[in-house]
């Protein structure tokens, strides 16, 4: 199995269908959350919706580069979630995350292993491999946050 295929598998595990590392994934954690739960504020923590938007923002940004576009994302905009006022708006955000995640994985699978050692956009960002690994690690980090915030919300509203 190529390295890019292995990375795509790891990426899908955290976002869409795996249980090996965290015994859960984004899709499992978010699929049974209502828009009110997703937007519920617990103390000073980010909301589940905010973290969902944030992780998709970066995935979509890398997809754009994988497709030959520019790196257009900026950290300062990564939490600029438009207001969510309905279940449909929440589901739209989730569907965007699932679609962008699958697209990311497919493009990664199609990538040649030799691409992994190439500079990602600019030398200051390191290689493609560094950015792909970073995306997977970033996703696990926020998956942990979402899982804990979800538990807090469910306990608070029992």
PDB file of C-alpha atoms in Angstrom:
ATOM      1  CA  UNK A   1       0.000   0.000   0.000  1.00  0.00           C
ATOM      2  CA  UNK A   2       1.380   3.408  -0.947  1.00  0.00           C
ATOM      3  CA  UNK A   3       2.160   5.978   1.725  1.00  0.00           C
ATOM      4  CA  UNK A   4      -0.487   8.326   0.348  1.00  0.00           C
ATOM      5  CA  UNK A   5      -3.099   5.535   0.561  1.00  0.00           C
ATOM      6  CA  UNK A   6      -2.087   4.870   4.171  1.00  0.00           C
ATOM      7  CA  UNK A   7      -2.385   8.577   4.988  1.00  0.00           C
ATOM      8  CA  UNK A   8      -5.817   8.719   3.326  1.00  0.00           C
ATOM      9  CA  UNK A   9      -6.904   5.762   5.444  1.00  0.00           C
ATOM     10  CA  UNK A  10      -5.691   7.506   8.619  1.00  0.00           C
ATOM     11  CA  UNK A  11      -7.495  10.688   7.582  1.00  0.00           C
ATOM     12  CA  UNK A  12     -10.757   8.821   6.940  1.00  0.00           C
ATOM     13  CA  UNK A  13     -10.407   7.093  10.328  1.00  0.00           C
ATOM     14  CA  UNK A  14     -10.502  10.344  12.272  1.00  0.00           C
ATOM     15  CA  UNK A  15     -13.119  12.087  10.159  1.00  0.00           C
ATOM     16  CA  UNK A  16     -15.439   9.515   8.660  1.00  0.00           C
ATOM     17  CA  UNK A  17     -15.294   5.926   9.795  1.00  0.00           C
ATOM     18  CA  UNK A  18     -12.461   4.841  12.047  1.00  0.00           C
ATOM     19  CA  UNK A  19     -12.254   3.764  15.631  1.00  0.00           C
ATOM     20  CA  UNK A  20      -8.669   2.595  15.949  1.00  0.00           C
ATOM     21  CA  UNK A  21      -7.048   5.572  17.737  1.00  0.00           C
ATOM     22  CA  UNK A  22      -9.879   7.304  19.603  1.00  0.00           C
ATOM     23  CA  UNK A  23     -12.574   4.615  19.439  1.00  0.00           C
ATOM     24  CA  UNK A  24     -14.708   7.197  17.616  1.00  0.00           C
ATOM     25  CA  UNK A  25     -14.568   9.720  14.784  1.00  0.00           C
ATOM     26  CA  UNK A  26     -16.073  13.054  13.758  1.00  0.00           C
ATOM     27  CA  UNK A  27     -19.003  11.508  11.890  1.00  0.00           C
ATOM     28  CA  UNK A  28     -19.976   9.328  14.845  1.00  0.00           C
ATOM     29  CA  UNK A  29     -19.694  12.178  17.344  1.00  0.00           C
ATOM     30  CA  UNK A  30     -21.510  14.792  15.261  1.00  0.00           C
ATOM     31  CA  UNK A  31     -24.253  12.818  13.536  1.00  0.00           C
ATOM     32  CA  UNK A  32     -26.558  12.720  16.547  1.00  0.00           C
ATOM     33  CA  UNK A  33     -26.083  16.328  17.669  1.00  0.00           C
ATOM     34  CA  UNK A  34     -28.879  18.846  17.196  1.00  0.00           C
ATOM     35  CA  UNK A  35     -28.193  22.369  16.020  1.00  0.00           C
ATOM     36  CA  UNK A  36     -29.046  23.668  19.499  1.00  0.00           C
ATOM     37  CA  UNK A  37     -26.504  21.314  21.073  1.00  0.00           C
ATOM     38  CA  UNK A  38     -23.952  22.212  18.401  1.00  0.00           C
ATOM     39  CA  UNK A  39     -24.322  25.915  19.148  1.00  0.00           C
ATOM     40  CA  UNK A  40     -24.621  25.601  22.942  1.00  0.00           C
ATOM     41  CA  UNK A  41     -21.982  27.614  24.767  1.00  0.00           C
ATOM     42  CA  UNK A  42     -20.251  25.918  27.707  1.00  0.00           C
ATOM     43  CA  UNK A  43     -18.357  28.519  29.731  1.00  0.00           C
ATOM     44  CA  UNK A  44     -15.544  29.935  27.605  1.00  0.00           C
ATOM     45  CA  UNK A  45     -15.121  26.894  25.322  1.00  0.00           C
ATOM     46  CA  UNK A  46     -15.672  26.924  21.585  1.00  0.00           C
ATOM     47  CA  UNK A  47     -18.990  25.452  20.507  1.00  0.00           C
ATOM     48  CA  UNK A  48     -19.184  22.140  18.684  1.00  0.00           C
ATOM     49  CA  UNK A  49     -20.389  24.018  15.594  1.00  0.00           C
ATOM     50  CA  UNK A  50     -17.403  26.365  15.795  1.00  0.00           C
ATOM     51  CA  UNK A  51     -14.957  23.452  16.000  1.00  0.00           C
ATOM     52  CA  UNK A  52     -16.737  21.705  13.132  1.00  0.00           C
ATOM     53  CA  UNK A  53     -16.436  24.809  10.963  1.00  0.00           C
ATOM     54  CA  UNK A  54     -12.803  25.261  12.017  1.00  0.00           C
ATOM     55  CA  UNK A  55     -11.681  21.771  11.026  1.00  0.00           C
ATOM     56  CA  UNK A  56     -13.576  21.933   7.722  1.00  0.00           C
ATOM     57  CA  UNK A  57     -12.030  25.339   6.981  1.00  0.00           C
ATOM     58  CA  UNK A  58      -8.568  23.774   7.000  1.00  0.00           C
ATOM     59  CA  UNK A  59      -9.605  20.634   5.130  1.00  0.00           C
ATOM     60  CA  UNK A  60     -11.205  22.726   2.369  1.00  0.00           C
ATOM     61  CA  UNK A  61      -8.103  24.935   2.242  1.00  0.00           C
ATOM     62  CA  UNK A  62      -5.815  21.957   1.691  1.00  0.00           C
ATOM     63  CA  UNK A  63      -8.202  20.472  -0.875  1.00  0.00           C
ATOM     64  CA  UNK A  64      -7.891  23.705  -2.852  1.00  0.00           C
ATOM     65  CA  UNK A  65      -4.093  23.333  -2.898  1.00  0.00           C
ATOM     66  CA  UNK A  66      -4.325  19.623  -3.777  1.00  0.00           C
ATOM     67  CA  UNK A  67      -6.456  20.648  -6.776  1.00  0.00           C
ATOM     68  CA  UNK A  68      -3.786  23.087  -7.961  1.00  0.00           C
ATOM     69  CA  UNK A  69      -5.161  26.251  -6.383  1.00  0.00           C
ATOM     70  CA  UNK A  70      -3.557  28.715  -4.013  1.00  0.00           C
ATOM     71  CA  UNK A  71      -3.397  28.465  -0.246  1.00  0.00           C
ATOM     72  CA  UNK A  72      -6.173  30.945   0.507  1.00  0.00           C
ATOM     73  CA  UNK A  73      -6.942  30.110   4.140  1.00  0.00           C
ATOM     74  CA  UNK A  74      -5.829  32.334   7.000  1.00  0.00           C
ATOM     75  CA  UNK A  75      -5.713  31.335  10.656  1.00  0.00           C
ATOM     76  CA  UNK A  76      -7.498  34.547  11.669  1.00  0.00           C
ATOM     77  CA  UNK A  77     -10.595  33.482   9.680  1.00  0.00           C
ATOM     78  CA  UNK A  78     -10.681  29.840  10.799  1.00  0.00           C
ATOM     79  CA  UNK A  79     -13.304  30.457  13.476  1.00  0.00           C
ATOM     80  CA  UNK A  80     -15.533  32.822  11.439  1.00  0.00           C
ATOM     81  CA  UNK A  81     -18.572  30.570  11.571  1.00  0.00           C
ATOM     82  CA  UNK A  82     -21.700  32.196  10.172  1.00  0.00           C
ATOM     83  CA  UNK A  83     -24.580  32.015  12.649  1.00  0.00           C
ATOM     84  CA  UNK A  84     -26.454  28.714  12.705  1.00  0.00           C
ATOM     85  CA  UNK A  85     -30.151  29.152  13.388  1.00  0.00           C
ATOM     86  CA  UNK A  86     -31.691  25.885  12.303  1.00  0.00           C
ATOM     87  CA  UNK A  87     -31.197  22.150  12.055  1.00  0.00           C
ATOM     88  CA  UNK A  88     -30.896  22.520   8.260  1.00  0.00           C
ATOM     89  CA  UNK A  89     -28.012  24.985   8.584  1.00  0.00           C
ATOM     90  CA  UNK A  90     -26.244  22.606  10.987  1.00  0.00           C
ATOM     91  CA  UNK A  91     -26.783  19.678   8.621  1.00  0.00           C
ATOM     92  CA  UNK A  92     -25.446  21.773   5.735  1.00  0.00           C
ATOM     93  CA  UNK A  93     -22.251  22.377   7.715  1.00  0.00           C
ATOM     94  CA  UNK A  94     -21.957  18.666   8.488  1.00  0.00           C
ATOM     95  CA  UNK A  95     -22.545  17.693   4.856  1.00  0.00           C
ATOM     96  CA  UNK A  96     -19.857  20.133   3.766  1.00  0.00           C
ATOM     97  CA  UNK A  97     -17.441  18.540   6.251  1.00  0.00           C
ATOM     98  CA  UNK A  98     -18.235  15.011   5.029  1.00  0.00           C
ATOM     99  CA  UNK A  99     -17.910  16.009   1.365  1.00  0.00           C
ATOM    100  CA  UNK A 100     -14.699  17.971   1.869  1.00  0.00           C
ATOM    101  CA  UNK A 101     -13.244  15.137   3.942  1.00  0.00           C
ATOM    102  CA  UNK A 102     -13.975  12.510   1.304  1.00  0.00           C
ATOM    103  CA  UNK A 103     -12.594  14.778  -1.407  1.00  0.00           C
ATOM    104  CA  UNK A 104      -9.416  15.312   0.665  1.00  0.00           C
ATOM    105  CA  UNK A 105      -8.987  11.542   1.079  1.00  0.00           C
ATOM    106  CA  UNK A 106      -9.579  10.810  -2.621  1.00  0.00           C
ATOM    107  CA  UNK A 107      -7.113  13.484  -3.737  1.00  0.00           C
ATOM    108  CA  UNK A 108      -4.585  12.161  -1.238  1.00  0.00           C
ATOM    109  CA  UNK A 109      -5.004   8.603  -2.529  1.00  0.00           C
ATOM    110  CA  UNK A 110      -4.370   9.850  -6.062  1.00  0.00           C
ATOM    111  CA  UNK A 111      -1.222  11.707  -5.042  1.00  0.00           C
ATOM    112  CA  UNK A 112       2.126  10.163  -5.867  1.00  0.00           C
ATOM    113  CA  UNK A 113       4.247   9.260  -2.842  1.00  0.00           C
ATOM    114  CA  UNK A 114       7.033  11.436  -4.265  1.00  0.00           C
ATOM    115  CA  UNK A 115       4.766  14.503  -3.821  1.00  0.00           C
ATOM    116  CA  UNK A 116       4.921  14.058  -0.029  1.00  0.00           C
ATOM    117  CA  UNK A 117       8.503  15.331   0.093  1.00  0.00           C
ATOM    118  CA  UNK A 118       7.779  18.406  -2.030  1.00  0.00           C
ATOM    119  CA  UNK A 119       7.434  21.890  -0.553  1.00  0.00           C
ATOM    120  CA  UNK A 120       3.840  22.699   0.345  1.00  0.00           C
ATOM    121  CA  UNK A 121       3.125  26.108  -1.283  1.00  0.00           C
ATOM    122  CA  UNK A 122       6.060  27.842   0.464  1.00  0.00           C
ATOM    123  CA  UNK A 123       9.096  26.517   2.332  1.00  0.00           C
ATOM    124  CA  UNK A 124       7.845  28.074   5.571  1.00  0.00           C
ATOM    125  CA  UNK A 125       4.979  25.515   5.540  1.00  0.00           C
ATOM    126  CA  UNK A 126       7.257  22.518   5.113  1.00  0.00           C
ATOM    127  CA  UNK A 127       6.374  19.546   2.946  1.00  0.00           C
ATOM    128  CA  UNK A 128       3.104  18.028   1.805  1.00  0.00           C
ATOM    129  CA  UNK A 129       3.708  15.207   4.301  1.00  0.00           C
ATOM    130  CA  UNK A 130       4.103  17.651   7.192  1.00  0.00           C
ATOM    131  CA  UNK A 131       0.826  19.376   6.288  1.00  0.00           C
ATOM    132  CA  UNK A 132      -1.098  16.135   5.799  1.00  0.00           C
ATOM    133  CA  UNK A 133       0.196  14.721   9.086  1.00  0.00           C
ATOM    134  CA  UNK A 134      -0.623  18.050  10.706  1.00  0.00           C
ATOM    135  CA  UNK A 135      -4.178  17.901   9.381  1.00  0.00           C
ATOM    136  CA  UNK A 136      -4.679  14.417  10.854  1.00  0.00           C
ATOM    137  CA  UNK A 137      -3.206  15.465  14.216  1.00  0.00           C
ATOM    138  CA  UNK A 138      -5.243  18.683  14.196  1.00  0.00           C
ATOM    139  CA  UNK A 139      -8.403  16.659  13.565  1.00  0.00           C
ATOM    140  CA  UNK A 140      -7.707  14.304  16.479  1.00  0.00           C
ATOM    141  CA  UNK A 141      -7.057  17.278  18.753  1.00  0.00           C
ATOM    142  CA  UNK A 142     -10.430  18.827  17.943  1.00  0.00           C
ATOM    143  CA  UNK A 143     -12.197  15.455  17.984  1.00  0.00           C
ATOM    144  CA  UNK A 144     -11.144  15.170  21.620  1.00  0.00           C
ATOM    145  CA  UNK A 145     -12.522  18.625  22.361  1.00  0.00           C
ATOM    146  CA  UNK A 146     -15.803  17.893  20.603  1.00  0.00           C
ATOM    147  CA  UNK A 147     -16.196  14.608  22.463  1.00  0.00           C
ATOM    148  CA  UNK A 148     -15.684  16.294  25.842  1.00  0.00           C
ATOM    149  CA  UNK A 149     -17.922  19.277  25.054  1.00  0.00           C
ATOM    150  CA  UNK A 150     -20.631  16.906  23.840  1.00  0.00           C
ATOM    151  CA  UNK A 151     -20.447  14.989  27.138  1.00  0.00           C
ATOM    152  CA  UNK A 152     -20.715  18.257  29.074  1.00  0.00           C
ATOM    153  CA  UNK A 153     -23.750  19.372  27.054  1.00  0.00           C
ATOM    154  CA  UNK A 154     -25.499  16.038  27.428  1.00  0.00           C
ATOM    155  CA  UNK A 155     -24.852  15.993  31.195  1.00  0.00           C
ATOM    156  CA  UNK A 156     -26.069  19.579  31.577  1.00  0.00           C
ATOM    157  CA  UNK A 157     -29.325  18.855  29.774  1.00  0.00           C
ATOM    158  CA  UNK A 158     -30.268  15.575  31.417  1.00  0.00           C
TER     159      UNK A 158
END
